[in-house]
Tab-separated table of C-alpha atoms and ligand atoms in Angstrom:
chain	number	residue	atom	x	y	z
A	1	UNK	CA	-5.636	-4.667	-22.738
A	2	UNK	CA	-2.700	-6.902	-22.164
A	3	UNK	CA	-0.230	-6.626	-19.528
A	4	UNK	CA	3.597	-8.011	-19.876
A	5	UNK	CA	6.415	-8.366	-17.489
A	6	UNK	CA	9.278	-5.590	-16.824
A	7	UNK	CA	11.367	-8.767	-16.843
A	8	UNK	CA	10.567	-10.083	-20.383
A	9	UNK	CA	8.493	-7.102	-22.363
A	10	UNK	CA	7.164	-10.412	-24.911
A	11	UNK	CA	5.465	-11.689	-22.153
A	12	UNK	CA	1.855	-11.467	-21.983
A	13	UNK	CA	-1.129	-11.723	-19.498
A	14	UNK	CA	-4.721	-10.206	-19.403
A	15	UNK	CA	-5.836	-8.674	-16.433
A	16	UNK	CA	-7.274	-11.176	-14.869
A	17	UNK	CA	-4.245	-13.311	-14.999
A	18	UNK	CA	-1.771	-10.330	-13.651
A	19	UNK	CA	-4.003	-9.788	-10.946
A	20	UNK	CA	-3.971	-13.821	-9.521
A	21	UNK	CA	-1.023	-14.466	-10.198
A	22	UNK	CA	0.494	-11.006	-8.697
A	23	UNK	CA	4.351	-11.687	-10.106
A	24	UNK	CA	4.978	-12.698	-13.833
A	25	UNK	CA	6.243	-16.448	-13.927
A	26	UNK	CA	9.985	-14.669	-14.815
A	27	UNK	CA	10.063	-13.065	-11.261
A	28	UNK	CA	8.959	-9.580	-13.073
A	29	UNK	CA	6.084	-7.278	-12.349
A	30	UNK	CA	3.318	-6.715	-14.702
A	31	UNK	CA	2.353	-3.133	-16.656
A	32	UNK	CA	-0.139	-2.091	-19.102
A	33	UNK	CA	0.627	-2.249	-22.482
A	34	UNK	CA	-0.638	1.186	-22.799
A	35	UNK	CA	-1.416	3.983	-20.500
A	36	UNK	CA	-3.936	5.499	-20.950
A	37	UNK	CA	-4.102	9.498	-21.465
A	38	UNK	CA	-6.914	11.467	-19.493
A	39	UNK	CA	-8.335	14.032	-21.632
A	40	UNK	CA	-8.073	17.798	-20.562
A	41	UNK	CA	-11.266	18.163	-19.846
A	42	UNK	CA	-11.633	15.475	-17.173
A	43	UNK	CA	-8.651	17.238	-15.120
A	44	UNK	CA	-10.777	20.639	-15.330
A	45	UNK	CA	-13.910	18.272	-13.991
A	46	UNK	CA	-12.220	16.676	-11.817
A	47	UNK	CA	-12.915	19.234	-8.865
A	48	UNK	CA	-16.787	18.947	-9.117
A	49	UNK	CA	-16.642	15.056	-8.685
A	50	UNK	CA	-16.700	13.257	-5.091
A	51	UNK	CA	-14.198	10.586	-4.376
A	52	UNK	CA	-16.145	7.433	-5.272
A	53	UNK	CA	-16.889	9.622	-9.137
A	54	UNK	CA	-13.210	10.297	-9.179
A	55	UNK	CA	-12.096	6.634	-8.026
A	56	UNK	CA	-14.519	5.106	-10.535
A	57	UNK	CA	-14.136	7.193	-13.786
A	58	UNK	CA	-9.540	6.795	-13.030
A	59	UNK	CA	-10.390	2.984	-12.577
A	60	UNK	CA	-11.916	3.163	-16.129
A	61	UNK	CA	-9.584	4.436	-17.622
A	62	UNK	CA	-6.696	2.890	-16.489
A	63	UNK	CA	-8.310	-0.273	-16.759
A	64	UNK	CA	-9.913	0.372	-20.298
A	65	UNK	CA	-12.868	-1.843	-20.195
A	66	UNK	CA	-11.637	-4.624	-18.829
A	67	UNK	CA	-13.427	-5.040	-16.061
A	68	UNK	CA	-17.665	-4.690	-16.854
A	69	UNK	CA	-18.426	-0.857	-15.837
A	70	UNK	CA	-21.047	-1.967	-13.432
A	71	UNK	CA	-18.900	-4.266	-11.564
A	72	UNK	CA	-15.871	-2.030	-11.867
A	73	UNK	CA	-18.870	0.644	-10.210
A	74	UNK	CA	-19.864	-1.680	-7.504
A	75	UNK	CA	-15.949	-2.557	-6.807
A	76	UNK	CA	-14.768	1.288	-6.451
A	77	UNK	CA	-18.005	2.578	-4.797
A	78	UNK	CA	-17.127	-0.206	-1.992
A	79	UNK	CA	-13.480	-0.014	-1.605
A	80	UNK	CA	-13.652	4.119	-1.386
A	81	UNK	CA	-16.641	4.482	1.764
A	82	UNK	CA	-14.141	6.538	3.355
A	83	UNK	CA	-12.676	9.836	3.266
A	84	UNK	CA	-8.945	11.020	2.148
A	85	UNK	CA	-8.990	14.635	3.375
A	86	UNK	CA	-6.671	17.156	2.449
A	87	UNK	CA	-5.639	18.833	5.443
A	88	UNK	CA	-4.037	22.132	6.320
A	89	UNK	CA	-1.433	22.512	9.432
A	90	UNK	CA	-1.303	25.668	11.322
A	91	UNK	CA	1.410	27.079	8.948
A	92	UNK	CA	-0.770	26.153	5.949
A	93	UNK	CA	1.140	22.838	4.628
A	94	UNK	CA	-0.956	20.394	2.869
A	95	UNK	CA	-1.523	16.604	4.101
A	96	UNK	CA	-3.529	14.054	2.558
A	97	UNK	CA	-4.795	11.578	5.433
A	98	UNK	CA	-4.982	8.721	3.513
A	99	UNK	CA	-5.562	6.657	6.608
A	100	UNK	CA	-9.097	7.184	7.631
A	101	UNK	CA	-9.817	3.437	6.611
A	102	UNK	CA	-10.690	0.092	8.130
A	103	UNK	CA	-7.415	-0.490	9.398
A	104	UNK	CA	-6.070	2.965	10.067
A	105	UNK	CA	-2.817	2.945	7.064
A	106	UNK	CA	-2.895	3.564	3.507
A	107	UNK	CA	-2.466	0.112	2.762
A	108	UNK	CA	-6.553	0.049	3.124
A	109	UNK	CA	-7.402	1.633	-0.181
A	110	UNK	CA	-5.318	-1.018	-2.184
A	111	UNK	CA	-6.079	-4.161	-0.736
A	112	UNK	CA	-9.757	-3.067	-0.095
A	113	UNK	CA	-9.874	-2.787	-4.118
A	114	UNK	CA	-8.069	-5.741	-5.083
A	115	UNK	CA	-10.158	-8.040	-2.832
A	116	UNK	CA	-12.855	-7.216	-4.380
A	117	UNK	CA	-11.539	-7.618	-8.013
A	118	UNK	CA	-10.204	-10.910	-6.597
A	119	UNK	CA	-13.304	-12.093	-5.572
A	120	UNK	CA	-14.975	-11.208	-9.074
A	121	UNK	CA	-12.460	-13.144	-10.756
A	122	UNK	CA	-13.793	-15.967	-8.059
A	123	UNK	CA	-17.292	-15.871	-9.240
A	124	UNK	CA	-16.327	-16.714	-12.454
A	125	UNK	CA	-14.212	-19.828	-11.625
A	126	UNK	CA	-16.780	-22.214	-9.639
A	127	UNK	CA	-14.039	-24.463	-10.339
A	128	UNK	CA	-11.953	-23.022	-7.890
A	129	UNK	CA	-14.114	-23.339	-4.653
A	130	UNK	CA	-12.403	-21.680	-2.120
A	131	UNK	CA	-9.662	-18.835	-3.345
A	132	UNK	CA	-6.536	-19.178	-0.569
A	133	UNK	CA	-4.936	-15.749	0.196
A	134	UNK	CA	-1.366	-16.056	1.732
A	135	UNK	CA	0.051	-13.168	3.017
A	136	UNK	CA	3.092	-12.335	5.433
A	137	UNK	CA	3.295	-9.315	7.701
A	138	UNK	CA	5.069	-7.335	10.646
A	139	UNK	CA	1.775	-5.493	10.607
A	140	UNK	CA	0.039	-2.888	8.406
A	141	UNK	CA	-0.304	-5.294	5.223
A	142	UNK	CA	-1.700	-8.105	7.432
A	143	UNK	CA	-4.815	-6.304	9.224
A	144	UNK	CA	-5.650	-3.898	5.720
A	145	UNK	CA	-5.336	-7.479	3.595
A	146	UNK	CA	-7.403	-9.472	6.873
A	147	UNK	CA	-10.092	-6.827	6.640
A	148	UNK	CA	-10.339	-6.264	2.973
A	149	UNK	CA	-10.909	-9.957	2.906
A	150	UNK	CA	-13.030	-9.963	6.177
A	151	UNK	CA	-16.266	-12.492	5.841
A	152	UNK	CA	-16.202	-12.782	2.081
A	153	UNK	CA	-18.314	-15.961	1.063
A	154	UNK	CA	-15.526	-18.582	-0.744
A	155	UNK	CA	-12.361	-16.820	0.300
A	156	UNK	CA	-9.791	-18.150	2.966
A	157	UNK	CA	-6.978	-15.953	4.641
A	158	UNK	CA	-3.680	-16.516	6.181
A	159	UNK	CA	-1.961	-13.630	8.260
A	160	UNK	CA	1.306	-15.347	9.176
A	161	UNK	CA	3.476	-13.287	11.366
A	162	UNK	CA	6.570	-13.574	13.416
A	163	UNK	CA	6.089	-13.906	16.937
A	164	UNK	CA	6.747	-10.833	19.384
A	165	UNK	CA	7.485	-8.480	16.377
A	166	UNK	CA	4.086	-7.482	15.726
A	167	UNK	CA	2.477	-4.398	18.135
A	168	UNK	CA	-0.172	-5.495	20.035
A	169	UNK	CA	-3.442	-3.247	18.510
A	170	UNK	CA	-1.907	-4.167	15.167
A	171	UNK	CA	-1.619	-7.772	15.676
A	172	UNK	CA	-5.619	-7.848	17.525
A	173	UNK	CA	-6.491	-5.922	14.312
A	174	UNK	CA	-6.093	-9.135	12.042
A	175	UNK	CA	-5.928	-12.314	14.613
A	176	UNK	CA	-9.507	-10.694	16.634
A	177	UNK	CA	-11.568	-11.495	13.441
A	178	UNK	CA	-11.698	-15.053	13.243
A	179	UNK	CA	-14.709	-15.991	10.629
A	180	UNK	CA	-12.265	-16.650	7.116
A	181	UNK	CA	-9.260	-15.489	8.618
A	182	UNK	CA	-6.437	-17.539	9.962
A	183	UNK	CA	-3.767	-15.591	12.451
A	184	UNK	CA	-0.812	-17.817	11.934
A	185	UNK	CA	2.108	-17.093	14.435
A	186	UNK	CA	5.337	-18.270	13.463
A	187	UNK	CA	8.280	-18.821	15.643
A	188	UNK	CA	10.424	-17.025	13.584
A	189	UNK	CA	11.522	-13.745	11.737
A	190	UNK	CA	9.546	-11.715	9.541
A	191	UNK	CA	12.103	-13.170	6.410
A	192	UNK	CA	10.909	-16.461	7.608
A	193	UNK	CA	7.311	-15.859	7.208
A	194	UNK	CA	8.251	-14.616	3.432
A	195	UNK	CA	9.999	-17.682	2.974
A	196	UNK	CA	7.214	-19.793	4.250
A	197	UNK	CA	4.525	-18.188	1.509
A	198	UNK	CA	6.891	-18.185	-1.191
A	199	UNK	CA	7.773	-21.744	-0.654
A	200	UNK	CA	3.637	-22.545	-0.852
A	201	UNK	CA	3.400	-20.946	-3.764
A	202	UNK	CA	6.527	-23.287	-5.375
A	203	UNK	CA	4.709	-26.609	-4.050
A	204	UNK	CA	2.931	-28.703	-6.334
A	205	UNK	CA	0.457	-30.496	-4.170
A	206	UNK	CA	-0.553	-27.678	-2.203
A	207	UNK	CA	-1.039	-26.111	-5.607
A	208	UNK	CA	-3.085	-29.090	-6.720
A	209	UNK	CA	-5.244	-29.190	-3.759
A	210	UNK	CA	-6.182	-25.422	-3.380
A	211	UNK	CA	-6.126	-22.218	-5.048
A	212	UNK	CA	-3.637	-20.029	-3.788
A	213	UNK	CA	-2.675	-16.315	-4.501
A	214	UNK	CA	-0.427	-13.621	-3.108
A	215	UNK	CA	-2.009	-10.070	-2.139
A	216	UNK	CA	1.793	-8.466	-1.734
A	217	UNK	CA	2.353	-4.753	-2.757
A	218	UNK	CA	3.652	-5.577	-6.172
A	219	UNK	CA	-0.408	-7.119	-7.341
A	220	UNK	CA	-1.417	-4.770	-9.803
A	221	UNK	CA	-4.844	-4.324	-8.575
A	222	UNK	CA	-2.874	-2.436	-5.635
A	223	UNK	CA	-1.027	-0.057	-8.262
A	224	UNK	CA	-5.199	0.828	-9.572
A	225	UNK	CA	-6.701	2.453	-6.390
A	226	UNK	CA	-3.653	4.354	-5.082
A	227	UNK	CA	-3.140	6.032	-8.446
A	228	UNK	CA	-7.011	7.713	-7.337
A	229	UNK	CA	-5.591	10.035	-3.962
A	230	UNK	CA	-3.280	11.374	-6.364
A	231	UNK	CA	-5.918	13.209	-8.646
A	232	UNK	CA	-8.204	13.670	-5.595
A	233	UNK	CA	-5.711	15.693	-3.841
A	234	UNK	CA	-5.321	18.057	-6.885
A	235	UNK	CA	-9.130	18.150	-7.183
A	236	UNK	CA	-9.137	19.097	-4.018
A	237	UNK	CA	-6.345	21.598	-4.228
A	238	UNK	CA	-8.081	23.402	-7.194
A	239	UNK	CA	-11.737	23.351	-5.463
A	240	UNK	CA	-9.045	25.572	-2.512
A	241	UNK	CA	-8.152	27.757	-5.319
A	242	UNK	CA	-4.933	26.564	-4.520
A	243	UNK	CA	-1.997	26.955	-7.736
A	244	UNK	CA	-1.366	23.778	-8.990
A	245	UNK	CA	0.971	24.497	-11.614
A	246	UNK	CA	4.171	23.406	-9.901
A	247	UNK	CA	2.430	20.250	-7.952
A	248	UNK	CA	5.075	18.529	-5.787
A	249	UNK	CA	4.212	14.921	-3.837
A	250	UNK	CA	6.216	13.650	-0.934
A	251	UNK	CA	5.724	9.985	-0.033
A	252	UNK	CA	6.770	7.800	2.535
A	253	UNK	CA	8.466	4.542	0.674
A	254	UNK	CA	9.441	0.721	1.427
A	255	UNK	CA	8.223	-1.220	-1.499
A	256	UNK	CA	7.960	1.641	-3.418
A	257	UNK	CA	4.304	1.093	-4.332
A	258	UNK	CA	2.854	3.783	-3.326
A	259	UNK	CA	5.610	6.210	-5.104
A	260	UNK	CA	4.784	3.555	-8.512
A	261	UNK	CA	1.096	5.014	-8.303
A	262	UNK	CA	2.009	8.773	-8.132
A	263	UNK	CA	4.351	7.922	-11.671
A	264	UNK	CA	1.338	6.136	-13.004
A	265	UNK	CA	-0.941	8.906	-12.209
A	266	UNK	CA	1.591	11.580	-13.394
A	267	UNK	CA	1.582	9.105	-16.940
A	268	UNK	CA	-2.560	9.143	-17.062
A	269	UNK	CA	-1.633	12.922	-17.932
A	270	UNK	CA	-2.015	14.165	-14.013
A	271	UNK	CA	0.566	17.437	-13.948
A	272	UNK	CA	3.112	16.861	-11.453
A	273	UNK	CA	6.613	18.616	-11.536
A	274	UNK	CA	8.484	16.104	-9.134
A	275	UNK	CA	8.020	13.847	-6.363
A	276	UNK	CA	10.335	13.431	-3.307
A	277	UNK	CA	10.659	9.822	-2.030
A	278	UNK	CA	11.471	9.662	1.492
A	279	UNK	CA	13.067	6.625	3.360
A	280	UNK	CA	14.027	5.848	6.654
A	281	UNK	CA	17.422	4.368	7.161
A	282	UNK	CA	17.019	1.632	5.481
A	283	UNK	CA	17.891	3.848	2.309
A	284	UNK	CA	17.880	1.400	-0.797
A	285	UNK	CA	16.344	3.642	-3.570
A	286	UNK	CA	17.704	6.995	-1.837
A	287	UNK	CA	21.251	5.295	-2.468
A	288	UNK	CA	20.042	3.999	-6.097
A	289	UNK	CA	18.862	7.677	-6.579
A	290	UNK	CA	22.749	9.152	-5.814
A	291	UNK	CA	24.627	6.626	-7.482
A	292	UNK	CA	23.118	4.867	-10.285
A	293	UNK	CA	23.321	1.249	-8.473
A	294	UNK	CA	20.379	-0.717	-6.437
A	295	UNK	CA	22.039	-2.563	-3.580
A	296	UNK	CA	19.298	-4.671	-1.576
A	297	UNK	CA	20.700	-4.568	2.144
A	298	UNK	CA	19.491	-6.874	5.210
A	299	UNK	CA	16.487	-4.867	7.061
A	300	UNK	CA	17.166	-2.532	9.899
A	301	UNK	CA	14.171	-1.919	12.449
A	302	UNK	CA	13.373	1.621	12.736
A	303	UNK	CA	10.329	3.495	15.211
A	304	UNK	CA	8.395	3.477	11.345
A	305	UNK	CA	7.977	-0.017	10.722
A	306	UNK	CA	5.852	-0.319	7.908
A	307	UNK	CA	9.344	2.083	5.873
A	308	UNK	CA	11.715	-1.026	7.217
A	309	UNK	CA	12.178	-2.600	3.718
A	310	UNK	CA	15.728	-3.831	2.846
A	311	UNK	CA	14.904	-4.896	-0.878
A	312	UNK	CA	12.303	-2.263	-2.178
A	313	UNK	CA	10.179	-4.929	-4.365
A	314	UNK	CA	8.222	-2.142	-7.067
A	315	UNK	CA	11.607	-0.759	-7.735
A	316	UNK	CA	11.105	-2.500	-11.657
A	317	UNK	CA	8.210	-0.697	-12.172
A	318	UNK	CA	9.910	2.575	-11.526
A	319	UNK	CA	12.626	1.860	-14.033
A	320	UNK	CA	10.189	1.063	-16.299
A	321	UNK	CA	8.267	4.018	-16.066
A	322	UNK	CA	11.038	6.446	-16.238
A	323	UNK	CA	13.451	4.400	-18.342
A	324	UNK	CA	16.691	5.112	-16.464
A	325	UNK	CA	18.626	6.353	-13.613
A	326	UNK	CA	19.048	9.814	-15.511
A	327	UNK	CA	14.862	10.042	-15.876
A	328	UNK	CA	14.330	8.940	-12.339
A	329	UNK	CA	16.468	11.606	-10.853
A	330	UNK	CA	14.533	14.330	-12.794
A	331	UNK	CA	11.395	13.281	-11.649
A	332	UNK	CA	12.072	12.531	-8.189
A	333	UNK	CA	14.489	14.223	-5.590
A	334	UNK	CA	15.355	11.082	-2.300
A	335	UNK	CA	15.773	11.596	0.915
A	336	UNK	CA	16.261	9.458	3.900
A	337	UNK	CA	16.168	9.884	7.543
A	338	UNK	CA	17.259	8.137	10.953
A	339	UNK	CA	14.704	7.525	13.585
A	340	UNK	CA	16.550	11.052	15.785
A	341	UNK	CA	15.574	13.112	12.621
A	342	UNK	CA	11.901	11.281	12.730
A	343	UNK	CA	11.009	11.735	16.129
A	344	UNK	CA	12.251	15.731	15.933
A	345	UNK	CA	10.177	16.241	13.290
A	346	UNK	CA	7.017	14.686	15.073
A	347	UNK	CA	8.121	16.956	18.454
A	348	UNK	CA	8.355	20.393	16.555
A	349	UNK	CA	5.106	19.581	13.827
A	350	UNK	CA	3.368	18.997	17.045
A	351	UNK	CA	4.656	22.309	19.121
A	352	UNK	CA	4.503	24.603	16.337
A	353	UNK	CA	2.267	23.308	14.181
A	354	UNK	CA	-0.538	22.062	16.119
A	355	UNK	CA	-0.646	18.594	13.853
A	356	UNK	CA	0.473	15.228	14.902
A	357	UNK	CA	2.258	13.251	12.503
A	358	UNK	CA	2.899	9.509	12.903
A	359	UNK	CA	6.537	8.389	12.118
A	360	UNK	CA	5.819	7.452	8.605
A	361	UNK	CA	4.392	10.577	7.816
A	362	UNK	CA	7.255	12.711	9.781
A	363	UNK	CA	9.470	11.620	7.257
A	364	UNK	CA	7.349	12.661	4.319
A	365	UNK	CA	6.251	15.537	5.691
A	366	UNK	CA	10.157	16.808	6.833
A	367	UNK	CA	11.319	15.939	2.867
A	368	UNK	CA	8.961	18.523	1.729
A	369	UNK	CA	9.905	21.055	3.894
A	370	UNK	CA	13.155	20.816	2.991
A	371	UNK	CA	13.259	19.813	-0.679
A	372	UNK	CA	9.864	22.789	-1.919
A	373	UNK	CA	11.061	25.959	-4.058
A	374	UNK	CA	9.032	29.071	-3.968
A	375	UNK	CA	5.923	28.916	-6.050
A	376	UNK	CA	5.851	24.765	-5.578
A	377	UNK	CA	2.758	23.451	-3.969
A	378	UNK	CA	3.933	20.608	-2.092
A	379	UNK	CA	1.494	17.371	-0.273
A	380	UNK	CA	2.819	15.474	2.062
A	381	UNK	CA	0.836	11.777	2.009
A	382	UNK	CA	-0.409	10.795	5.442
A	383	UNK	CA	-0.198	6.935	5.564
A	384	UNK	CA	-1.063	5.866	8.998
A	385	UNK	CA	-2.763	7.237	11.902
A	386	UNK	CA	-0.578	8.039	14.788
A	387	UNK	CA	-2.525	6.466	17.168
A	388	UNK	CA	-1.513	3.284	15.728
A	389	UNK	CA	1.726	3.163	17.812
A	390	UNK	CA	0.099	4.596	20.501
A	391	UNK	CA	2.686	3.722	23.461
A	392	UNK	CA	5.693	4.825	20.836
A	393	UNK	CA	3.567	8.307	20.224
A	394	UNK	CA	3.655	9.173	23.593
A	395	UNK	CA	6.718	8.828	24.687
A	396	UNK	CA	7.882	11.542	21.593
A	397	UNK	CA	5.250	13.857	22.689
A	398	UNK	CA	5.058	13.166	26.133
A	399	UNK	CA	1.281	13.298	26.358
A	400	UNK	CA	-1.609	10.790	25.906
A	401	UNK	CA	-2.750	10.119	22.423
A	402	UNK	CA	-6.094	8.797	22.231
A	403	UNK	CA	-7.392	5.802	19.876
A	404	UNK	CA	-9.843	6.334	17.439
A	405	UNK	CA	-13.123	4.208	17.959
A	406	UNK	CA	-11.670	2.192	14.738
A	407	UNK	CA	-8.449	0.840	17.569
A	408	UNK	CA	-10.202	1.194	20.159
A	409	UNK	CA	-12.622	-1.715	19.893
A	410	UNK	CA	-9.404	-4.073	19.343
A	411	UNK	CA	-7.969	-3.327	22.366
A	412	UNK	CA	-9.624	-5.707	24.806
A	413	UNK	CA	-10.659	-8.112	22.037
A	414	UNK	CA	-10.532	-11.839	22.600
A	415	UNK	CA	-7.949	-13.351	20.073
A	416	UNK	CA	-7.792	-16.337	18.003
A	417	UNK	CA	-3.961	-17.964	16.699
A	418	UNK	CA	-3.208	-20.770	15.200
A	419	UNK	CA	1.053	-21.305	16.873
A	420	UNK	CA	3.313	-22.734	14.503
A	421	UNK	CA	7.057	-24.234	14.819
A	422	UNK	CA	8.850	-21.833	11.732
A	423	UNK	CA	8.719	-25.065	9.181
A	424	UNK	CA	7.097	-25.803	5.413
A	425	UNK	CA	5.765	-29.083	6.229
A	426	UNK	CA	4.095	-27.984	9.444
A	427	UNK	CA	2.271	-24.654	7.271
A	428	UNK	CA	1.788	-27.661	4.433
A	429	UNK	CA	-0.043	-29.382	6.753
A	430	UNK	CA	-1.941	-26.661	8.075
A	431	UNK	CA	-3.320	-25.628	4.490
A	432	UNK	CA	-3.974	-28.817	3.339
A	433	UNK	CA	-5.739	-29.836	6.787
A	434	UNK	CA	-8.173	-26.602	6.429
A	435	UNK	CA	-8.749	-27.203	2.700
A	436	UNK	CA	-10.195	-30.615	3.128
A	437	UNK	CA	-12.627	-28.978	6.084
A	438	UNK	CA	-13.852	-26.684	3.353
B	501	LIG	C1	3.228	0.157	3.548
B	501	LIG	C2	3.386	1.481	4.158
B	501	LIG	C3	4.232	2.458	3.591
B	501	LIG	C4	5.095	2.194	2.385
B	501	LIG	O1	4.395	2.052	1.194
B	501	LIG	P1	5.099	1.402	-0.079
B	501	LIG	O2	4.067	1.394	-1.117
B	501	LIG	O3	5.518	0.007	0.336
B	501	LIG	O4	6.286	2.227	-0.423
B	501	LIG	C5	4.296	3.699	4.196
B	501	LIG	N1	3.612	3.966	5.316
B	501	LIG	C6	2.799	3.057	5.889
B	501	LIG	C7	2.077	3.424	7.131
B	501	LIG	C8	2.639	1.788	5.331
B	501	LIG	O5	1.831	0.895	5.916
């Protein structure tokens, strides 16, 4: 199947070539010719299958035989070890953890997928010898990418982050491993660290002496895997006895991602009546959704970091999927909340409830309270675990929140950073310096 660019539709990669490359060469993001339709009888199924069947036989489908099915097998099987419960609160509203991986956030499920595609694509290109993967972060993205990536024969990593911006578990979580993974600390912003990838990716002899690719939220391979919790969570709903005729989604969005999946998953013939998209403050595609234009702002830090995106970058594949401003509203209902609204939605989940949500949840889960009809069935997705702001937790609930042996282990860990003056020939020198000791 053949994949072009929302930016130029007669544009045309394969797979393979959307999934290195991540962007198309026109600054556009890549979609599948075709999407494929699940027949009726796999939704009825569905219920009977556990999440690696599920993961593997969506995967197939959407990726319609481009990938070998026993590799494809192999590659799901891996990425999905763990499980994405559908849980219940104390008043009966539905959450899907999707954080019970590696790394403790959502993020795990799509980069654990597309590192392995990655490295298949590697195995076929001896020619390549070491595959490069550059990747910026104030945190989540950096330790899921680090640990997808983790000890993988032939593949290099670079976590650059700004320094002091990143929370201390979450930083140990990618700059602990050592082995093929690089910590790079930049004295600079997180905008800086951006700048500093995107500018390796423009420069000729660091693309002549290595291989380098992206593995930012807009890679396809991403899109793939988070397209599976979607199903899963109406498998599971049906295996409750649950109705799922008026199936409602609330999602926590930056880059928008994770909301592109649910519209993919809706288009593979999944019956949703609407999702609600829920931003913090910094409110780009809530204010797209009430007025018809996309403004891109400068970033404002909020108490849920990994929602603090000022320039939403799978907003394309939206518009592409629902054609216009007048298609997106009908599918999706915004919302957007300020970090007072967050943290009293945490307090009374927790009081009345019985659940604790961490602040990227909150906001999900307080959209769907607000925004379900009688007779909906709503999920709120769960996208981090709350101990992973620990110290922040406990100050809103004002008791101790304990870490999970998956945080635990990083908190006394020993680790290992490469410092760096915020500069492109210093990180030029850096890459080039490691690539000649490989
Ligand atoms: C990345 C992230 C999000 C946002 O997902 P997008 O796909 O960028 O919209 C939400 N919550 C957490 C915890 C994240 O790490």
């Amino acid at each position: 199947m053949n994949y072009y660019s929302t930016s130029d539709l007669r544009h045309k990669a394969t797979l393979e070539q959307a999934v290195i490359k991540g962007l198309a060469p026109d600054g556009g993001l890549y979609m599948p010719q075709k999407i494929p339709v699940l027949p009726a009888a796999f939704l009825r199924n569905m219920s009977a299958m556990t999440l690696q069947e599920l993961a593997y036989a969506v995967a197939s489908f959407a990726l319609n035989g481009d990938v070998p099915a026993s590799v494809l097998h192999d590659i799901v099987f891996d990425a999905f070890y763990f499980d994405i419960p559908l849980v219940k609160t104390a008043n009966g509203n539905n959450v899907l953890e999707l954080f019970h991986g590696p790394t403790m956030a959502f993020k795990d499920v799509g980069t654990r997928f597309m590192a392995r595609l990655l490295n298949y694509y590697r195995t076929r290109h001896p020619e390549w010898r070491t595959l490069n993967v550059l990747v910026p972060t104030s945190g989540d993205t950096g330790s899921a990418v680090a640990n997808s990536f983790w000890r993988m024969p032939g593949v290099n990593v670079y976590v650059l982050y700004p320094r002091g911006a990143v929370n201390k578990i979450q930083k140990a979580q990618f700059a602990s491993l050592g082995s093929n993974v690089t910590a790079v600390e930049v004295n600079g912003s997180f905008d800086d660290c951006k700048s500093l990838v995107e500018d390796a990716f423009m420069d000729a002899d660091l693309n002549e002496a290595m291989r380098l690719t992206s593995a930012m939220s807009i890679n396809y391979a991403r899109i793939v895997p988070q397209m599976v919790y979607y199903f899963w969570a109406y498998a599971q709903l049906v295996r409750q006895q649950a109705d799922v005729s008026n199936l409602v989604f609330a999602v926590p969005c930056s880059n928008l991602g994770n909301l592109a999946s649910g519209l993919m998953a809706q288009a593979m013939g999944l019956p949703v009546k609407r999702f609600i998209s829920v931003e913090n403050q910094n409110n780009i595609f809530y204010n797209y959704v009430k007025t018809g234009v996309f403004t891109p702002k400068p970033t404002q830090y909020s108490i849920a970091p990994a929602l603090d995106a000022g320039c939403p970058n799978n907003f394309g594949r939206i518009v592409d999927l629902l054609g216009s401003h007048e298609g997106i509203c009908r599918q999706i209902h915004a919302y957007s909340y300020d970090d007072n609204q967050i943290i009293e939605t945490i307090q009374q989940t927790y009081h009345d409830e019985d659940y604790l949500l961490d602040p990227h949840t909150a906001v999900a889960y307080r959209a769907m309270l607000q925004d379900l009809r009688p007779g909906e069935t709503g999920v709120a997705l769960a996208t981090a675990h709350p101990a992973k702001l620990k110290t922040l937790m406990e100050r809103i609930i004002n008791e101790t929140v304990d870490l999970p042996p998956q945080l635990s282990r990083f908190v006394s860990a020993d680790l290992h950073v490469t410092k760096m003056n915020n500069g492109f020939t210093a990180f030029k020198r850096l890459l080039l310096d490691n690539a000649e000791r490989c």
